[in-house]
Amino acid sequence: MTQFELDEDMDELSSAEDFLTYFEIEFDQKVVHVNRLHIMQRYHDYLDKAGDAVAEADTQDALKKVHKALLERAYQDFVDSDAATEKVFKVFKMQEPQTTFVSIDQLQG
């Protein structure tokens, strides 16, 4: 299996559950239900950072093992923690609430 073949297989997957099942990762449906987008974004982030490991995988098994390990790691992040703690998305990375002051003069035009 080449990266291209794996990409074709993964193009057929449409949910976090599909990915976890494809890579034969046992999962708790409650964890996935609450964190599906976070898990998939974290998996994507891990893939971006693991460029060399993916490129160096020279067999079908090696390539699939790299993807499986990264997805399993992403899933496990949300078994051990939660979305607010993991801060996958920008909204969770904001330090303080964003506020804007509008004076009464500006409202009156």
mmCIF file with all atom_site columns, C-alpha atoms in Angstrom:
data_model
loop_
_atom_site.group_PDB
_atom_site.id
_atom_site.type_symbol
_atom_site.label_atom_id
_atom_site.label_alt_id
_atom_site.label_comp_id
_atom_site.label_asym_id
_atom_site.label_entity_id
_atom_site.label_seq_id
_atom_site.pdbx_PDB_ins_code
_atom_site.Cartn_x
_atom_site.Cartn_y
_atom_site.Cartn_z
_atom_site.occupancy
_atom_site.B_iso_or_equiv
_atom_site.pdbx_formal_charge
_atom_site.auth_seq_id
_atom_site.auth_comp_id
_atom_site.auth_asym_id
_atom_site.auth_atom_id
_atom_site.pdbx_PDB_model_num
ATOM 1   C CA . MET A 1 1   ? 0.000   0.000  0.000  1.00 0.00 ? 1   MET A CA 1
ATOM 2   C CA . THR A 1 2   ? 1.375   3.373  -0.952 1.00 0.00 ? 2   THR A CA 1
ATOM 3   C CA . GLN A 1 3   ? 0.414   6.732  0.533  1.00 0.00 ? 3   GLN A CA 1
ATOM 4   C CA . PHE A 1 4   ? -1.789  7.157  -2.536 1.00 0.00 ? 4   PHE A CA 1
ATOM 5   C CA . GLU A 1 5   ? -3.612  3.873  -1.873 1.00 0.00 ? 5   GLU A CA 1
ATOM 6   C CA . LEU A 1 6   ? -4.068  4.732  1.790  1.00 0.00 ? 6   LEU A CA 1
ATOM 7   C CA . ASP A 1 7   ? -5.409  8.146  0.775  1.00 0.00 ? 7   ASP A CA 1
ATOM 8   C CA . GLU A 1 8   ? -7.928  6.439  -1.526 1.00 0.00 ? 8   GLU A CA 1
ATOM 9   C CA . ASP A 1 9   ? -9.060  4.178  1.309  1.00 0.00 ? 9   ASP A CA 1
ATOM 10  C CA . MET A 1 10  ? -9.346  7.104  3.685  1.00 0.00 ? 10  MET A CA 1
ATOM 11  C CA . ASP A 1 11  ? -11.324 9.145  1.142  1.00 0.00 ? 11  ASP A CA 1
ATOM 12  C CA . GLU A 1 12  ? -14.112 6.630  1.671  1.00 0.00 ? 12  GLU A CA 1
ATOM 13  C CA . LEU A 1 13  ? -14.208 7.295  5.422  1.00 0.00 ? 13  LEU A CA 1
ATOM 14  C CA . SER A 1 14  ? -16.650 9.946  6.565  1.00 0.00 ? 14  SER A CA 1
ATOM 15  C CA . SER A 1 15  ? -16.670 9.973  10.363 1.00 0.00 ? 15  SER A CA 1
ATOM 16  C CA . ALA A 1 16  ? -14.334 9.679  13.307 1.00 0.00 ? 16  ALA A CA 1
ATOM 17  C CA . GLU A 1 17  ? -15.868 6.282  13.969 1.00 0.00 ? 17  GLU A CA 1
ATOM 18  C CA . ASP A 1 18  ? -15.060 5.207  10.395 1.00 0.00 ? 18  ASP A CA 1
ATOM 19  C CA . PHE A 1 19  ? -11.412 6.181  10.865 1.00 0.00 ? 19  PHE A CA 1
ATOM 20  C CA . LEU A 1 20  ? -11.138 4.457  14.240 1.00 0.00 ? 20  LEU A CA 1
ATOM 21  C CA . THR A 1 21  ? -12.756 1.312  12.858 1.00 0.00 ? 21  THR A CA 1
ATOM 22  C CA . TYR A 1 22  ? -10.584 1.343  9.712  1.00 0.00 ? 22  TYR A CA 1
ATOM 23  C CA . PHE A 1 23  ? -7.423  1.491  11.813 1.00 0.00 ? 23  PHE A CA 1
ATOM 24  C CA . GLU A 1 24  ? -8.829  -1.124 14.205 1.00 0.00 ? 24  GLU A CA 1
ATOM 25  C CA . ILE A 1 25  ? -8.731  1.134  17.247 1.00 0.00 ? 25  ILE A CA 1
ATOM 26  C CA . GLU A 1 26  ? -11.092 0.264  20.082 1.00 0.00 ? 26  GLU A CA 1
ATOM 27  C CA . PHE A 1 27  ? -13.028 3.313  21.204 1.00 0.00 ? 27  PHE A CA 1
ATOM 28  C CA . ASP A 1 28  ? -15.685 4.471  23.625 1.00 0.00 ? 28  ASP A CA 1
ATOM 29  C CA . GLN A 1 29  ? -18.612 5.909  21.663 1.00 0.00 ? 29  GLN A CA 1
ATOM 30  C CA . LYS A 1 30  ? -19.265 8.485  24.417 1.00 0.00 ? 30  LYS A CA 1
ATOM 31  C CA . VAL A 1 31  ? -15.739 9.911  24.051 1.00 0.00 ? 31  VAL A CA 1
ATOM 32  C CA . VAL A 1 32  ? -16.030 10.076 20.265 1.00 0.00 ? 32  VAL A CA 1
ATOM 33  C CA . HIS A 1 33  ? -19.523 11.559 20.348 1.00 0.00 ? 33  HIS A CA 1
ATOM 34  C CA . VAL A 1 34  ? -18.381 14.500 22.480 1.00 0.00 ? 34  VAL A CA 1
ATOM 35  C CA . ASN A 1 35  ? -14.940 14.994 20.894 1.00 0.00 ? 35  ASN A CA 1
ATOM 36  C CA . ARG A 1 36  ? -15.123 13.806 17.274 1.00 0.00 ? 36  ARG A CA 1
ATOM 37  C CA . LEU A 1 37  ? -14.003 17.081 15.686 1.00 0.00 ? 37  LEU A CA 1
ATOM 38  C CA . HIS A 1 38  ? -11.273 17.563 18.256 1.00 0.00 ? 38  HIS A CA 1
ATOM 39  C CA . ILE A 1 39  ? -9.960  14.036 17.735 1.00 0.00 ? 39  ILE A CA 1
ATOM 40  C CA . MET A 1 40  ? -9.859  14.402 13.971 1.00 0.00 ? 40  MET A CA 1
ATOM 41  C CA . GLN A 1 41  ? -8.203  17.829 14.128 1.00 0.00 ? 41  GLN A CA 1
ATOM 42  C CA . ARG A 1 42  ? -5.599  16.543 16.578 1.00 0.00 ? 42  ARG A CA 1
ATOM 43  C CA . TYR A 1 43  ? -4.975  13.545 14.249 1.00 0.00 ? 43  TYR A CA 1
ATOM 44  C CA . HIS A 1 44  ? -4.479  15.990 11.371 1.00 0.00 ? 44  HIS A CA 1
ATOM 45  C CA . ASP A 1 45  ? -2.102  18.076 13.498 1.00 0.00 ? 45  ASP A CA 1
ATOM 46  C CA . TYR A 1 46  ? -0.106  14.970 14.441 1.00 0.00 ? 46  TYR A CA 1
ATOM 47  C CA . LEU A 1 47  ? 0.103   13.952 10.768 1.00 0.00 ? 47  LEU A CA 1
ATOM 48  C CA . ASP A 1 48  ? 1.460   17.395 9.876  1.00 0.00 ? 48  ASP A CA 1
ATOM 49  C CA . LYS A 1 49  ? 4.152   17.127 12.546 1.00 0.00 ? 49  LYS A CA 1
ATOM 50  C CA . ALA A 1 50  ? 5.064   13.537 11.615 1.00 0.00 ? 50  ALA A CA 1
ATOM 51  C CA . GLY A 1 51  ? 5.903   14.255 7.987  1.00 0.00 ? 51  GLY A CA 1
ATOM 52  C CA . ASP A 1 52  ? 9.211   12.345 8.050  1.00 0.00 ? 52  ASP A CA 1
ATOM 53  C CA . ALA A 1 53  ? 7.718   9.277  9.725  1.00 0.00 ? 53  ALA A CA 1
ATOM 54  C CA . VAL A 1 54  ? 4.985   9.122  7.094  1.00 0.00 ? 54  VAL A CA 1
ATOM 55  C CA . ALA A 1 55  ? 7.441   9.678  4.230  1.00 0.00 ? 55  ALA A CA 1
ATOM 56  C CA . GLU A 1 56  ? 9.831   7.020  5.534  1.00 0.00 ? 56  GLU A CA 1
ATOM 57  C CA . ALA A 1 57  ? 7.152   4.327  5.833  1.00 0.00 ? 57  ALA A CA 1
ATOM 58  C CA . ASP A 1 58  ? 8.138   2.025  2.997  1.00 0.00 ? 58  ASP A CA 1
ATOM 59  C CA . THR A 1 59  ? 5.557   -0.761 3.287  1.00 0.00 ? 59  THR A CA 1
ATOM 60  C CA . GLN A 1 60  ? 1.807   -0.996 3.542  1.00 0.00 ? 60  GLN A CA 1
ATOM 61  C CA . ASP A 1 61  ? 2.045   -2.150 7.138  1.00 0.00 ? 61  ASP A CA 1
ATOM 62  C CA . ALA A 1 62  ? 4.520   0.556  8.140  1.00 0.00 ? 62  ALA A CA 1
ATOM 63  C CA . LEU A 1 63  ? 2.410   3.335  6.641  1.00 0.00 ? 63  LEU A CA 1
ATOM 64  C CA . LYS A 1 64  ? -0.780  2.077  8.213  1.00 0.00 ? 64  LYS A CA 1
ATOM 65  C CA . LYS A 1 65  ? 0.984   1.663  11.587 1.00 0.00 ? 65  LYS A CA 1
ATOM 66  C CA . VAL A 1 66  ? 2.118   5.288  11.539 1.00 0.00 ? 66  VAL A CA 1
ATOM 67  C CA . HIS A 1 67  ? -1.410  6.508  10.802 1.00 0.00 ? 67  HIS A CA 1
ATOM 68  C CA . LYS A 1 68  ? -2.900  4.165  13.384 1.00 0.00 ? 68  LYS A CA 1
ATOM 69  C CA . ALA A 1 69  ? -0.454  5.299  16.080 1.00 0.00 ? 69  ALA A CA 1
ATOM 70  C CA . LEU A 1 70  ? -1.189  8.968  15.410 1.00 0.00 ? 70  LEU A CA 1
ATOM 71  C CA . LEU A 1 71  ? -4.958  8.491  15.396 1.00 0.00 ? 71  LEU A CA 1
ATOM 72  C CA . GLU A 1 72  ? -4.791  6.363  18.522 1.00 0.00 ? 72  GLU A CA 1
ATOM 73  C CA . ARG A 1 73  ? -2.718  9.063  20.221 1.00 0.00 ? 73  ARG A CA 1
ATOM 74  C CA . ALA A 1 74  ? -5.226  11.745 19.176 1.00 0.00 ? 74  ALA A CA 1
ATOM 75  C CA . TYR A 1 75  ? -8.138  9.672  20.486 1.00 0.00 ? 75  TYR A CA 1
ATOM 76  C CA . GLN A 1 76  ? -6.324  8.920  23.744 1.00 0.00 ? 76  GLN A CA 1
ATOM 77  C CA . ASP A 1 77  ? -5.724  12.648 24.302 1.00 0.00 ? 77  ASP A CA 1
ATOM 78  C CA . PHE A 1 78  ? -9.480  13.033 24.763 1.00 0.00 ? 78  PHE A CA 1
ATOM 79  C CA . VAL A 1 79  ? -9.912  9.895  26.843 1.00 0.00 ? 79  VAL A CA 1
ATOM 80  C CA . ASP A 1 80  ? -7.387  11.281 29.330 1.00 0.00 ? 80  ASP A CA 1
ATOM 81  C CA . SER A 1 81  ? -8.437  14.931 29.044 1.00 0.00 ? 81  SER A CA 1
ATOM 82  C CA . ASP A 1 82  ? -11.113 17.169 27.537 1.00 0.00 ? 82  ASP A CA 1
ATOM 83  C CA . ALA A 1 83  ? -11.497 19.681 24.722 1.00 0.00 ? 83  ALA A CA 1
ATOM 84  C CA . ALA A 1 84  ? -11.101 22.764 26.915 1.00 0.00 ? 84  ALA A CA 1
ATOM 85  C CA . THR A 1 85  ? -7.842  21.431 28.348 1.00 0.00 ? 85  THR A CA 1
ATOM 86  C CA . GLU A 1 86  ? -6.420  20.192 25.036 1.00 0.00 ? 86  GLU A CA 1
ATOM 87  C CA . LYS A 1 87  ? -7.217  23.448 23.204 1.00 0.00 ? 87  LYS A CA 1
ATOM 88  C CA . VAL A 1 88  ? -7.220  22.029 19.682 1.00 0.00 ? 88  VAL A CA 1
ATOM 89  C CA . PHE A 1 89  ? -9.201  24.848 18.118 1.00 0.00 ? 89  PHE A CA 1
ATOM 90  C CA . LYS A 1 90  ? -8.396  28.577 18.158 1.00 0.00 ? 90  LYS A CA 1
ATOM 91  C CA . VAL A 1 91  ? -11.449 29.443 20.249 1.00 0.00 ? 91  VAL A CA 1
ATOM 92  C CA . PHE A 1 92  ? -9.983  27.435 23.124 1.00 0.00 ? 92  PHE A CA 1
ATOM 93  C CA . LYS A 1 93  ? -6.583  29.110 22.781 1.00 0.00 ? 93  LYS A CA 1
ATOM 94  C CA . MET A 1 94  ? -7.860  32.610 23.418 1.00 0.00 ? 94  MET A CA 1
ATOM 95  C CA . GLN A 1 95  ? -6.437  33.786 26.724 1.00 0.00 ? 95  GLN A CA 1
ATOM 96  C CA . GLU A 1 96  ? -9.222  36.077 27.832 1.00 0.00 ? 96  GLU A CA 1
ATOM 97  C CA . PRO A 1 97  ? -12.689 36.952 26.588 1.00 0.00 ? 97  PRO A CA 1
ATOM 98  C CA . GLN A 1 98  ? -12.560 39.429 23.754 1.00 0.00 ? 98  GLN A CA 1
ATOM 99  C CA . THR A 1 99  ? -14.534 42.593 24.481 1.00 0.00 ? 99  THR A CA 1
ATOM 100 C CA . THR A 1 100 ? -15.091 45.766 22.551 1.00 0.00 ? 100 THR A CA 1
ATOM 101 C CA . PHE A 1 101 ? -16.238 49.030 24.071 1.00 0.00 ? 101 PHE A CA 1
ATOM 102 C CA . VAL A 1 102 ? -18.827 51.011 22.149 1.00 0.00 ? 102 VAL A CA 1
ATOM 103 C CA . SER A 1 103 ? -19.707 54.411 23.585 1.00 0.00 ? 103 SER A CA 1
ATOM 104 C CA . ILE A 1 104 ? -23.236 55.725 23.684 1.00 0.00 ? 104 ILE A CA 1
ATOM 105 C CA . ASP A 1 105 ? -22.141 58.494 21.281 1.00 0.00 ? 105 ASP A CA 1
ATOM 106 C CA . GLN A 1 106 ? -21.142 55.919 18.667 1.00 0.00 ? 106 GLN A CA 1
ATOM 107 C CA . LEU A 1 107 ? -24.549 54.258 18.938 1.00 0.00 ? 107 LEU A CA 1
ATOM 108 C CA . GLN A 1 108 ? -26.430 57.516 18.441 1.00 0.00 ? 108 GLN A CA 1
ATOM 109 C CA . GLY A 1 109 ? -24.599 58.144 15.216 1.00 0.00 ? 109 GLY A CA 1
#
